[in-house]
Coordinates of C-alpha atoms and ligand atoms in Angstrom, one line a residue:
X1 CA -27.0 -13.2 11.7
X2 CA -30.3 -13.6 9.2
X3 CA -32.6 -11.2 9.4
X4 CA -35.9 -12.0 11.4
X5 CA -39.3 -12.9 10.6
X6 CA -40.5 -9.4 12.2
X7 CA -37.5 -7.6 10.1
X8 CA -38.6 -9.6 6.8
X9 CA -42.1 -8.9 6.9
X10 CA -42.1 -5.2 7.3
X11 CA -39.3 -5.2 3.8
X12 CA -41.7 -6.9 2.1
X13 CA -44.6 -5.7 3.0
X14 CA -46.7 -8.6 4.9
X15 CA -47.8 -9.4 7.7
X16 CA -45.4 -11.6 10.1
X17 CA -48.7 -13.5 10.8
X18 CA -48.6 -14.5 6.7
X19 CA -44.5 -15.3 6.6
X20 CA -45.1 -17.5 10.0
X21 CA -47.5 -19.0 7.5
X22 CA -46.0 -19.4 4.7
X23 CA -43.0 -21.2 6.3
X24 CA -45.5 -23.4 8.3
X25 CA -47.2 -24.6 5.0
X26 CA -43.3 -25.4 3.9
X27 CA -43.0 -27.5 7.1
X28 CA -41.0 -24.9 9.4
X29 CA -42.0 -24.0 12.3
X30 CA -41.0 -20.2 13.4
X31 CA -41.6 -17.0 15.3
X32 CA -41.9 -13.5 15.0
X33 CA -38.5 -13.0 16.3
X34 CA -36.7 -15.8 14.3
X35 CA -33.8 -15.3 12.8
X36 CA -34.1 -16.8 8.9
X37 CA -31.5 -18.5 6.8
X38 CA -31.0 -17.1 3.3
X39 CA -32.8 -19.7 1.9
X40 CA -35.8 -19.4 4.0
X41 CA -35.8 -15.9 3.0
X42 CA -35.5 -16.8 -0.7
X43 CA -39.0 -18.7 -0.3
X44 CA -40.6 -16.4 1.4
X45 CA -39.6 -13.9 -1.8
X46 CA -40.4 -17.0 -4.4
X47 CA -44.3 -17.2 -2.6
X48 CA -44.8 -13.2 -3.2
X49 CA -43.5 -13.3 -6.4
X50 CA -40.4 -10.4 -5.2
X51 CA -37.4 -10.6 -6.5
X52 CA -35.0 -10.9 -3.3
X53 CA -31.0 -10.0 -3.2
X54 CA -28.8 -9.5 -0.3
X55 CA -26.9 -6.7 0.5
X56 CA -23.5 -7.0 2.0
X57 CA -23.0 -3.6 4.5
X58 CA -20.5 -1.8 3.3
X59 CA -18.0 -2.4 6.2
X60 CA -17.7 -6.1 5.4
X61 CA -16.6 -5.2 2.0
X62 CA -13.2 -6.5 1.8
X63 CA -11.7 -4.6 -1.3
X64 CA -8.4 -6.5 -0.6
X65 CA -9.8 -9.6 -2.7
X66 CA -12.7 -7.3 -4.6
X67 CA -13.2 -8.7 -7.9
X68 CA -13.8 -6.3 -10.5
X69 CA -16.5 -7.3 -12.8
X70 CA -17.0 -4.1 -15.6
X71 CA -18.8 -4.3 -18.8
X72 CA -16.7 -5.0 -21.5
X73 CA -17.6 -2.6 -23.4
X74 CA -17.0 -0.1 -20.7
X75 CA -13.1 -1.3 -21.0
X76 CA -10.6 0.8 -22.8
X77 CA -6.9 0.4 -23.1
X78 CA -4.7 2.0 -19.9
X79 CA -1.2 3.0 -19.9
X80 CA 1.4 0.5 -18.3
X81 CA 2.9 0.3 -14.9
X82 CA 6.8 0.4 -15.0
X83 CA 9.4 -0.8 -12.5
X84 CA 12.9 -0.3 -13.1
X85 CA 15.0 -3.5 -11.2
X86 CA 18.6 -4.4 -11.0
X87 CA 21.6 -4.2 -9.0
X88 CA 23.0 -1.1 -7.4
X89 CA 25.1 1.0 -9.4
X90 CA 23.5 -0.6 -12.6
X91 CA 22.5 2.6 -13.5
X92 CA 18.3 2.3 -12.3
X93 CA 18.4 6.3 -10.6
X94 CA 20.5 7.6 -14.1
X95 CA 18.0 5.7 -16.5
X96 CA 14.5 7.2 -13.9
X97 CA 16.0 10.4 -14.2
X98 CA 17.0 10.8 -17.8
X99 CA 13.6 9.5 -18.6
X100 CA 11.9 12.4 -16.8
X101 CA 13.9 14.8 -17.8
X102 CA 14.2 14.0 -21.4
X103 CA 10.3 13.3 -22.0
X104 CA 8.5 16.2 -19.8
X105 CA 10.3 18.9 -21.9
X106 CA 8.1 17.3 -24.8
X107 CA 5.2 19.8 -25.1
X108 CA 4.8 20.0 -21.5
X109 CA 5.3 23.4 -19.0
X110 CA 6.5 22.6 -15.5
X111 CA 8.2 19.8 -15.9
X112 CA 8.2 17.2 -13.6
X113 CA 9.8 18.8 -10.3
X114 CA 8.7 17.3 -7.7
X115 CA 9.1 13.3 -7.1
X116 CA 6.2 12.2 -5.9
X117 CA 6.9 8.4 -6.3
X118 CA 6.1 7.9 -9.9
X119 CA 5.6 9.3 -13.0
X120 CA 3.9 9.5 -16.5
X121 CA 5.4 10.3 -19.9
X122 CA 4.4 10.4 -22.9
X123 CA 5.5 8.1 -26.2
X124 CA 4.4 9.0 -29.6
X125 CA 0.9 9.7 -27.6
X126 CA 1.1 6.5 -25.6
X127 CA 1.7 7.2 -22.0
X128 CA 3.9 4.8 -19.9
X129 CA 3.7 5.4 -15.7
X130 CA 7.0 4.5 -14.1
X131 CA 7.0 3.9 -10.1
X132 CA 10.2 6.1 -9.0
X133 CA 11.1 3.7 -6.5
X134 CA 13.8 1.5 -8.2
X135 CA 14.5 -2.0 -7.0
X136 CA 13.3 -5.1 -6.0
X137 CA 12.4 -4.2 -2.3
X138 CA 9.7 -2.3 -2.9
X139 CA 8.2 -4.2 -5.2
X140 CA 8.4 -7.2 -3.0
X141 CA 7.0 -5.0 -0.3
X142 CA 4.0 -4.1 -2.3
X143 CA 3.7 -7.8 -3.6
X144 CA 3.9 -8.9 -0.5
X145 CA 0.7 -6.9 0.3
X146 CA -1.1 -7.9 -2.2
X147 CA -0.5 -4.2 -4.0
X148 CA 0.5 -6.0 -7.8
X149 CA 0.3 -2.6 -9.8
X150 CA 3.4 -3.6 -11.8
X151 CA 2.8 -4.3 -15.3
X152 CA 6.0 -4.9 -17.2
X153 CA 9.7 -5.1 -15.2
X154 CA 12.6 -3.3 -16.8
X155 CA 15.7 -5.6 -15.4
X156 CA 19.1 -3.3 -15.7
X157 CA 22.2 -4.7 -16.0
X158 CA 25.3 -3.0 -16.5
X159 CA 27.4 -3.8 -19.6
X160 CA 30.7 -3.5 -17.9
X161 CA 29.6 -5.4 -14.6
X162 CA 27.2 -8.1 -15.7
X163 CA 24.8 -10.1 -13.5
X164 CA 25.2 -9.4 -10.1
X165 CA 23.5 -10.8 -6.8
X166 CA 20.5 -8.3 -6.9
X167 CA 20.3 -8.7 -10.7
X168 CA 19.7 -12.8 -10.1
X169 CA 16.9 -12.0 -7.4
X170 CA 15.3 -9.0 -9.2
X171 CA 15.0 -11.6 -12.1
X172 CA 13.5 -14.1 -9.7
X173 CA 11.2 -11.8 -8.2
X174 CA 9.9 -10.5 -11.7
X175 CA 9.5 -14.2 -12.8
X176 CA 8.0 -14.6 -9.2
X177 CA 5.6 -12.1 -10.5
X178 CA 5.1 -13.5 -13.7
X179 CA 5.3 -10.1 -15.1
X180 CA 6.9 -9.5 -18.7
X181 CA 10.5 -8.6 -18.6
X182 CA 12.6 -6.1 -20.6
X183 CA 16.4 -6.1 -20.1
X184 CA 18.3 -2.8 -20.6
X185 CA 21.5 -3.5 -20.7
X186 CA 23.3 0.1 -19.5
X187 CA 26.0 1.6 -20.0
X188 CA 27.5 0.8 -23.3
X189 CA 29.3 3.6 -23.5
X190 CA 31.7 2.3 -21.2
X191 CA 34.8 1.5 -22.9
X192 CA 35.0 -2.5 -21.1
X193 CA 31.4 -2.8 -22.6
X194 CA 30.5 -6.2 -24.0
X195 CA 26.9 -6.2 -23.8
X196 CA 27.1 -9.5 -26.2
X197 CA 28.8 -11.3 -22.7
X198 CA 26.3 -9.7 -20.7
X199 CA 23.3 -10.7 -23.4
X200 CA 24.6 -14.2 -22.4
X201 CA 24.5 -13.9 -19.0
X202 CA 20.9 -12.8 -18.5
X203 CA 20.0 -15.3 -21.0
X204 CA 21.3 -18.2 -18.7
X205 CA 18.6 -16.5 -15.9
X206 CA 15.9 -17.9 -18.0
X207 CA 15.5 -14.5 -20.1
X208 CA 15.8 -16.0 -23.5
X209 CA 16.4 -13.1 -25.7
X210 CA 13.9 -12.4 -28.9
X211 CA 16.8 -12.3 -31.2
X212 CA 17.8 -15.7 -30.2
X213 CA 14.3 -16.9 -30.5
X214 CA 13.2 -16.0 -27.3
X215 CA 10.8 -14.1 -25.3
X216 CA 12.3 -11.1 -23.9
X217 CA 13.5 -7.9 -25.7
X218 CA 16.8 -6.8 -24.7
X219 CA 17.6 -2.8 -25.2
X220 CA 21.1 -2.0 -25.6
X221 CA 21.3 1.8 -23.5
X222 CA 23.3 4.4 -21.7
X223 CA 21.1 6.2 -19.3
X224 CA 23.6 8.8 -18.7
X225 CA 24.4 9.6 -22.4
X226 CA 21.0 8.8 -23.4
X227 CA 21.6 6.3 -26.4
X228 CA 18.9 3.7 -27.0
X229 CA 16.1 5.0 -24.4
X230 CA 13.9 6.2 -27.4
X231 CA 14.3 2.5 -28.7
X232 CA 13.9 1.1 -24.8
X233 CA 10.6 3.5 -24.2
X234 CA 9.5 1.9 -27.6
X235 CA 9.9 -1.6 -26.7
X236 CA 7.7 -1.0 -24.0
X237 CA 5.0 0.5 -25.6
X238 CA 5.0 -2.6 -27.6
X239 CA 5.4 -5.1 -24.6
X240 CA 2.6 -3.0 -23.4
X241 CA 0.3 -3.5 -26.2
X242 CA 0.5 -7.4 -26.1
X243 CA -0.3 -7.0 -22.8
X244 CA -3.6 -5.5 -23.6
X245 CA -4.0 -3.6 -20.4
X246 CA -7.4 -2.4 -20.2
X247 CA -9.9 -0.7 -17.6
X248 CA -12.9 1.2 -16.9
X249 CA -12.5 4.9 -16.8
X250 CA -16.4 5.2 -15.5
X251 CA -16.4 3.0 -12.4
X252 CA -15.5 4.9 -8.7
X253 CA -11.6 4.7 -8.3
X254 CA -9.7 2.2 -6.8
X255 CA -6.3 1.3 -6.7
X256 CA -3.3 1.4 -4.1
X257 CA -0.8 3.5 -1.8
X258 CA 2.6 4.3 -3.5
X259 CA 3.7 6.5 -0.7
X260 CA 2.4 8.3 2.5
X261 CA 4.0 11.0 4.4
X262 CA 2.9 14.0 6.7
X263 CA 3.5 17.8 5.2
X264 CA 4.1 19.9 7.8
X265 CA 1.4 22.2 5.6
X266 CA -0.9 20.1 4.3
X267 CA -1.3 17.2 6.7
X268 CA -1.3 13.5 5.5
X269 CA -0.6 13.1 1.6
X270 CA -0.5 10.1 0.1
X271 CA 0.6 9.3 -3.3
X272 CA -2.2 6.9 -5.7
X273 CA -1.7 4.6 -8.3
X274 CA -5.3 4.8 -9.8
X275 CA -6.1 1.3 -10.9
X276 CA -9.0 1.4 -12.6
X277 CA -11.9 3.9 -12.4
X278 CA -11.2 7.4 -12.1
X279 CA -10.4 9.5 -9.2
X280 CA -12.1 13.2 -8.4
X281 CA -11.3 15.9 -6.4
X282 CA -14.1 15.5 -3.6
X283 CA -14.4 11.7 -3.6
X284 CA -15.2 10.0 -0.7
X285 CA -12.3 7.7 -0.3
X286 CA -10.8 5.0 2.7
X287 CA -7.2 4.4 1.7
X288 CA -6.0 1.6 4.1
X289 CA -7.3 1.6 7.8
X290 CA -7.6 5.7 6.8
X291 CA -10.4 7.4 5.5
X292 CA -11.4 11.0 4.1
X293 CA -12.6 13.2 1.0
X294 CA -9.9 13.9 -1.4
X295 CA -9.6 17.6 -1.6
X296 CA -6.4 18.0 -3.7
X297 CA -5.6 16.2 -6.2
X298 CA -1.9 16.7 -7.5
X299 CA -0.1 15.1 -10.6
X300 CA 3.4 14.5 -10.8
X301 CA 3.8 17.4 -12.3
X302 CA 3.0 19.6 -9.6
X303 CA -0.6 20.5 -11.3
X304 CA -3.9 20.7 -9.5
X305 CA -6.4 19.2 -11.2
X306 CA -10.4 17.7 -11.1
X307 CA -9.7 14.3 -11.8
X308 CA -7.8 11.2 -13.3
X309 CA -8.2 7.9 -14.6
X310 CA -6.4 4.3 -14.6
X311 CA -2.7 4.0 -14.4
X312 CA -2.6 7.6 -13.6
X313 CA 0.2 8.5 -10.1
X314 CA -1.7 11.4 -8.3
X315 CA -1.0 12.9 -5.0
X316 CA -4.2 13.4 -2.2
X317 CA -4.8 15.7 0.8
X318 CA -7.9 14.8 2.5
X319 CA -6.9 11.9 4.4
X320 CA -7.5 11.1 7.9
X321 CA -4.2 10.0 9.1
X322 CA -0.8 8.7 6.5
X323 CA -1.6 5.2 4.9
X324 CA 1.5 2.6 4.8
X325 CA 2.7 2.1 0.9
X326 CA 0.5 -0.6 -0.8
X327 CA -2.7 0.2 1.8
X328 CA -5.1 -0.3 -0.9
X329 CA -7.8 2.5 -1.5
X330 CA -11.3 2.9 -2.8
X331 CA -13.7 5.3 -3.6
X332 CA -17.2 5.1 -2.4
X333 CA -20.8 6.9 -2.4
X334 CA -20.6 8.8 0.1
X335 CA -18.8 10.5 2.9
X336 CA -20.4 8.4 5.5
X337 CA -20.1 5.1 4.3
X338 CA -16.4 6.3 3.6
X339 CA -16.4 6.9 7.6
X340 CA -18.2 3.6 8.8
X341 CA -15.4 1.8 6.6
X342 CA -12.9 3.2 7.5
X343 CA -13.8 3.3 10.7
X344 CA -13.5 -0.4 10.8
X345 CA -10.9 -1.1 9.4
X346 CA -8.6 1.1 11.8
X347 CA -10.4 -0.8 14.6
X348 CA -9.9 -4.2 12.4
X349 CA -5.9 -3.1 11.9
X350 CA -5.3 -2.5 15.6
X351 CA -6.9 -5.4 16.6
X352 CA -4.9 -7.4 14.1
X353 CA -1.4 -5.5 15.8
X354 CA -2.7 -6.0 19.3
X355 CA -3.2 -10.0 18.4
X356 CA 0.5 -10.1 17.0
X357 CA 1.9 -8.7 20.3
X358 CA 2.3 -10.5 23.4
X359 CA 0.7 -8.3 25.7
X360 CA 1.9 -8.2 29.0
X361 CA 0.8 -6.7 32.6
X362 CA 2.8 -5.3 35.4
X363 CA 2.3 -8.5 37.4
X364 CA 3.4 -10.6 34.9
X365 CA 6.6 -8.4 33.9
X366 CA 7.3 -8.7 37.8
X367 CA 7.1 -12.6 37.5
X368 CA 9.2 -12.5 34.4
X369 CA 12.1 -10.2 36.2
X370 CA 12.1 -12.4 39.5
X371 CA 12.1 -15.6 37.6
X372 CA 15.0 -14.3 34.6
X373 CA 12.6 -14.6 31.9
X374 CA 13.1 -12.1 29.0
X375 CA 11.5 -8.9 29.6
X376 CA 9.4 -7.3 26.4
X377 CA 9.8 -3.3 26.2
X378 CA 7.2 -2.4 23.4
X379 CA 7.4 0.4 21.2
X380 CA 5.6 2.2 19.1
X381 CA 7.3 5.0 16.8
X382 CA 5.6 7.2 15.0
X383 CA 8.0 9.8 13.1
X384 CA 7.7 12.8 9.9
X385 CA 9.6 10.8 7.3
X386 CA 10.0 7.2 5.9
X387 CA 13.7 7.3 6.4
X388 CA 13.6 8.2 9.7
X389 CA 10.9 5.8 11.2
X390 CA 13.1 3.1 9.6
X391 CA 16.3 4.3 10.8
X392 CA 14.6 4.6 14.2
X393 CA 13.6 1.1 14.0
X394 CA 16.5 -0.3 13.4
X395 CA 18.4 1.3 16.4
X396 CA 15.9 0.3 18.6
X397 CA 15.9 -3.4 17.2
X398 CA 19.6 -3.4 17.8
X399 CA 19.7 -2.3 21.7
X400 CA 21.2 -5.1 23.5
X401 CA 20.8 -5.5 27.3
X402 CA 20.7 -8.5 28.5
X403 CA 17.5 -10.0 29.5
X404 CA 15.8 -7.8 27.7
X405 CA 14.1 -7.4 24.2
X406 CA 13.1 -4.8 22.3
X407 CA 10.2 -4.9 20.2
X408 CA 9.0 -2.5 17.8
X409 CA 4.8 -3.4 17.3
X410 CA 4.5 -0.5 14.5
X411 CA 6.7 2.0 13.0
X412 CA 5.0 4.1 10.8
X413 CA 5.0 7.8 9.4
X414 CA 2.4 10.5 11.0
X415 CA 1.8 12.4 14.1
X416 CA 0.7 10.6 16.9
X417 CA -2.9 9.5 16.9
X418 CA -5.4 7.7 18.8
X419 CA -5.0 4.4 17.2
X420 CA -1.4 4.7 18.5
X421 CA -2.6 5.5 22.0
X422 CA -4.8 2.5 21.9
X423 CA -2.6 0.0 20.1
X424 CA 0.3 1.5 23.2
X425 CA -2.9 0.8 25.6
X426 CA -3.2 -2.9 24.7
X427 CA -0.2 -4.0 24.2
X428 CA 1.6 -2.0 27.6
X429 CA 3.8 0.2 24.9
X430 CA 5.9 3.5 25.2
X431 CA 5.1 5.3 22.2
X432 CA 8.3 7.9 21.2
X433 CA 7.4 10.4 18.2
X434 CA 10.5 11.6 15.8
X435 CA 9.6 15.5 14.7
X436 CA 5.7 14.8 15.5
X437 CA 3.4 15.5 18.1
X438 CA 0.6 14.8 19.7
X439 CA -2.3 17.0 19.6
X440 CA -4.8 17.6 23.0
X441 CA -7.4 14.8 21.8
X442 CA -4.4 12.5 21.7
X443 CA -2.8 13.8 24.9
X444 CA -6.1 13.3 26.8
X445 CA -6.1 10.3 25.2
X446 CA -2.7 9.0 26.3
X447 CA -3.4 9.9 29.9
X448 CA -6.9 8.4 29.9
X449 CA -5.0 5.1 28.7
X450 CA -1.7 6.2 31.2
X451 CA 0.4 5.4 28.1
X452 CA 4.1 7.2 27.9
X453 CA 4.7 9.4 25.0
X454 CA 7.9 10.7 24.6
X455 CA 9.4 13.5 21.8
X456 CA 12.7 13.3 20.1
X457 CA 14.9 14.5 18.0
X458 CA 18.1 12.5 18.0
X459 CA 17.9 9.2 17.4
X460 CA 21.0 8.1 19.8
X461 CA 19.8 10.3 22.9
X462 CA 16.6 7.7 22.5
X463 CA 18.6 4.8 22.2
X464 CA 20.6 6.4 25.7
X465 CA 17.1 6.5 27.9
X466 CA 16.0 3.4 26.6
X467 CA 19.1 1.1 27.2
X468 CA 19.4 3.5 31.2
X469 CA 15.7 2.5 31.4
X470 CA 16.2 -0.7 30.7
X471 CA 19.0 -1.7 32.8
X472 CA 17.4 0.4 35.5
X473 CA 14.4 -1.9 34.9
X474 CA 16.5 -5.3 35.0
X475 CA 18.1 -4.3 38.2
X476 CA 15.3 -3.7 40.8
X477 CA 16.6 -2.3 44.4
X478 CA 15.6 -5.2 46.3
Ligands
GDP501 P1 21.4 2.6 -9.3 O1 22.1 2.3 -8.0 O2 21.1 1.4 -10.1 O3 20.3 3.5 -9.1 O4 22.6 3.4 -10.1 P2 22.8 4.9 -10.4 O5 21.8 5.3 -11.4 O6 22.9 5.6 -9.2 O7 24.2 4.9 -11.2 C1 25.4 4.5 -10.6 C2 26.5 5.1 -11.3 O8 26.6 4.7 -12.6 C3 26.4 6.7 -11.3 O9 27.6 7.2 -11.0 C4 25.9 6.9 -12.7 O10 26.4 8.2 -13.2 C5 26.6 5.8 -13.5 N1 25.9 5.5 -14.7 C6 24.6 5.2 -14.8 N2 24.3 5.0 -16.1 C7 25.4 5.1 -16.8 C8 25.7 5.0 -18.2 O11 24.9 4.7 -19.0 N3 27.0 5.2 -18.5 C9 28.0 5.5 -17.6 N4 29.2 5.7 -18.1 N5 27.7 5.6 -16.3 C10 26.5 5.4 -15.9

């Protein structure tokens, strides 16, 4: 909605009498309480000589699709984003690791010890960021949701093995990505070796190597010996520098999830590819539907520290509630604009679940039984670890009574929060926590709504009630 004639004239200081006016003399005919269309508005400004510009509030800023515009001269070159693809047992864990180890001992204390989902090193002064979670899944995932942090894709294929299924789609999904490709071909030491074979192979994937007049460098390596990973981490500095990846070290941060989790200690934690700007303990932030101040700020080497810039993995406390890897996050003014947005969004993100889920009430579940329609049992999990809210999942996905379907409307990593009790609310759920809780907000909550929460620990005693629930459900007592 336009802002009124009455709104209008206090901002610019006339009277509404004078804008009614003004618009008559232009052939409108309007009241103190009309609403006015931009261009109205951009008359009324043209007559008095102001300069007019409209101001988006901040909770419609969608900084899915923000496009960045910085100064130029503001831009300076950023370290690259690495992902490490190929099929299993190629050797992408070996090559991650010896990387780590091999480059933090340079100069550094600490080491990196902890794995915080990606990592920086250091090349003849040029820092390279690798994401620590190998494989094409997860960078489809992040693709998928709109998260494209990767710069270059290292593809590795084993020189004894050759190109495999996963090699062929982590190729495809690179290309996909239309991200520059290095091949590492591993494991040379092996004595069947041939990576000349395997150099052909790859090749026929539409990775035309340089020395064959082609595009892509191919690195001849063993990660677990360690030959050839000085010459691999120097191709990609090089890759990296045709790539001219620049950004703006003075804007606010922004950027996107690499991981979330709940500590036990220090509540939701979420690790941050910085993007471009730069990141400071204290920021307002929303990450995702979440929102909060940053109050730690961890890099992957276990150090605290004030702040980081682009390209940079960092670990936050601060937050809200755990945000999903490739939630994208942004820094703002201040603490309350952080709130209103984020604010929104969670309300934005349940109504978006609640739309994707067939809602049903008791009177039509009764219909459904007594006319052999499918019944729907919703669930919502909610669990301490990735692993285990996936594994969770796909139990529950796989419970097969007849007549009945299971369907899991979110599975996500955190305690139990309102957002669950509402989404559970709307969309007639049971929510069952793994190793989390509710609080007493959320409790009250749950019984104000008279949704079910229930605790475990085992993931096959669940699968037990549910499946005895379910055929007790199917099979009324008439
Ligand atoms: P991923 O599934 O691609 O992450 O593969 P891993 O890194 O887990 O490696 C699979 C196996 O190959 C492990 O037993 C590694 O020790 C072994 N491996 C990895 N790189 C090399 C290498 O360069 N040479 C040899 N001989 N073995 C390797």
């Amino acid at each position: 909605e336009g802002i009124t004639v009455d709104e209008l004239s206090q901002k610019i200081g006339q009277t509404p009498a004078n804008v009614i006016k003004v618009l008559f003399m232009l052939g409108t005919m309007v009241t103190i309480n009309s609403s006015l269309n931009d261009e109205q508005v951009e008359l009324i400004c043209m007559e008095y000589g102001l300069e007019c510009k409209k101001v988006v509030p901040v909770s419609e800023v969608n900084f899915e699709d923000l496009e960045v515009v910085d100064d130029p001269k503001d831009l300076v070159p950023r370290p690259p984003v690495i992902t490490i693809m190929g099929h299993v047992d190629h050797g992408k864990t070996t090559l991650l690791d010896h990387i780590r180890k091999s480059r933090v001992a340079e100069g550094e204390f600490g080491g990196i010890t902890q794995h915080i989902g990606a990592y920086q090193v250091s090349v003849k002064g040029k820092k390279i960021t690798f994401l620590d979670t190998p494989g094409h899944e997860a960078f489809t995932a992040m693709r998928a949701r709109g998260a494209m942090i990767t710069d270059i894709v290292i593809i590795v294929v084993a020189a004894d093995d050759g190109v495999m299924p996963q090699t062929r789609e982590a190729v495809d999904h690179a290309l996909a990505a239309n991200v520059p490709i290095i091949v590492a071909i591993n494991k040379i030491d092996k004595p069947g070796a041939d990576p000349q074979r395997i150099m052909t192979e790859v090749s026929e994937l539409g990775l035309m190597p340089e020395e064959w007049g082609g595009d892509v460098p191919y690195v001849n390596i063993s990660a677990k010996k360690g030959i050839g990973i000085d010459e691999l981490l120097e191709t990609v500095t090089v890759v990296a520098e045709l790539a001219e990846l620049k950004a703006n070290p003075k804007r606010m941060a922004y950027g996107s999830v690499i991981e979330g989790r709940l500590d036990k200690g220090r509540g939701p934690v979420a690790t941050l590819l910085i993007q471009n700007g730069t990141l400071r303990s204290g920021n307002p932030i929303v990450v995702g539907a979440t929102y909060g101040r940053v109050r730690q700020l961890v890099d992957d080497r276990g150090r605290e520290i004030k702040s980081a810039g682009p390209a940079t993995p960092v670990e936050i406390t601060g937050l809200n509630d755990v945000p999903e890897a490739g939630d994208k996050f942004m820094v703002f003014e201040t603490e309350r604009e952080a709130r209103h947005v984020g604010e929104e969004r969670a309300q934005k993100k349940i109504e978006e679940e609640r739309n994707s889920t067939s809602a049903m009430s008791l009177d039509d579940l009764f219909s459904q039984m007594k006319s052999g329609e499918v019944v729907d049992l919703n669930i919502i999990v909610k669990a301490d670890v990735n692993g285990t809210a996936e594994a969770v999942k796909s139990s529950l996905e796989k419970i097969d009574v007849e007549g009945a379907r299971v369907n899991v409307i979110r599975s996500t990593v955190g305690a139990i929060s309102e957002s669950d009790i509402l989404l559970a609310s709307a969309s007639k759920a049971i929510i069952y926590g793994f190793n989390v809780r509710p609080d007493a907000n959320v409790r009250r909550k749950a019984d104000e709504e008279g949704v079910e929460i229930r605790l475990h620990q085992v993931i096959y005693k669940m699968v037990e009630e549910i499946e005895a629930a379910m055929k007790g459900m199917l099979a009324p007592e008439m």
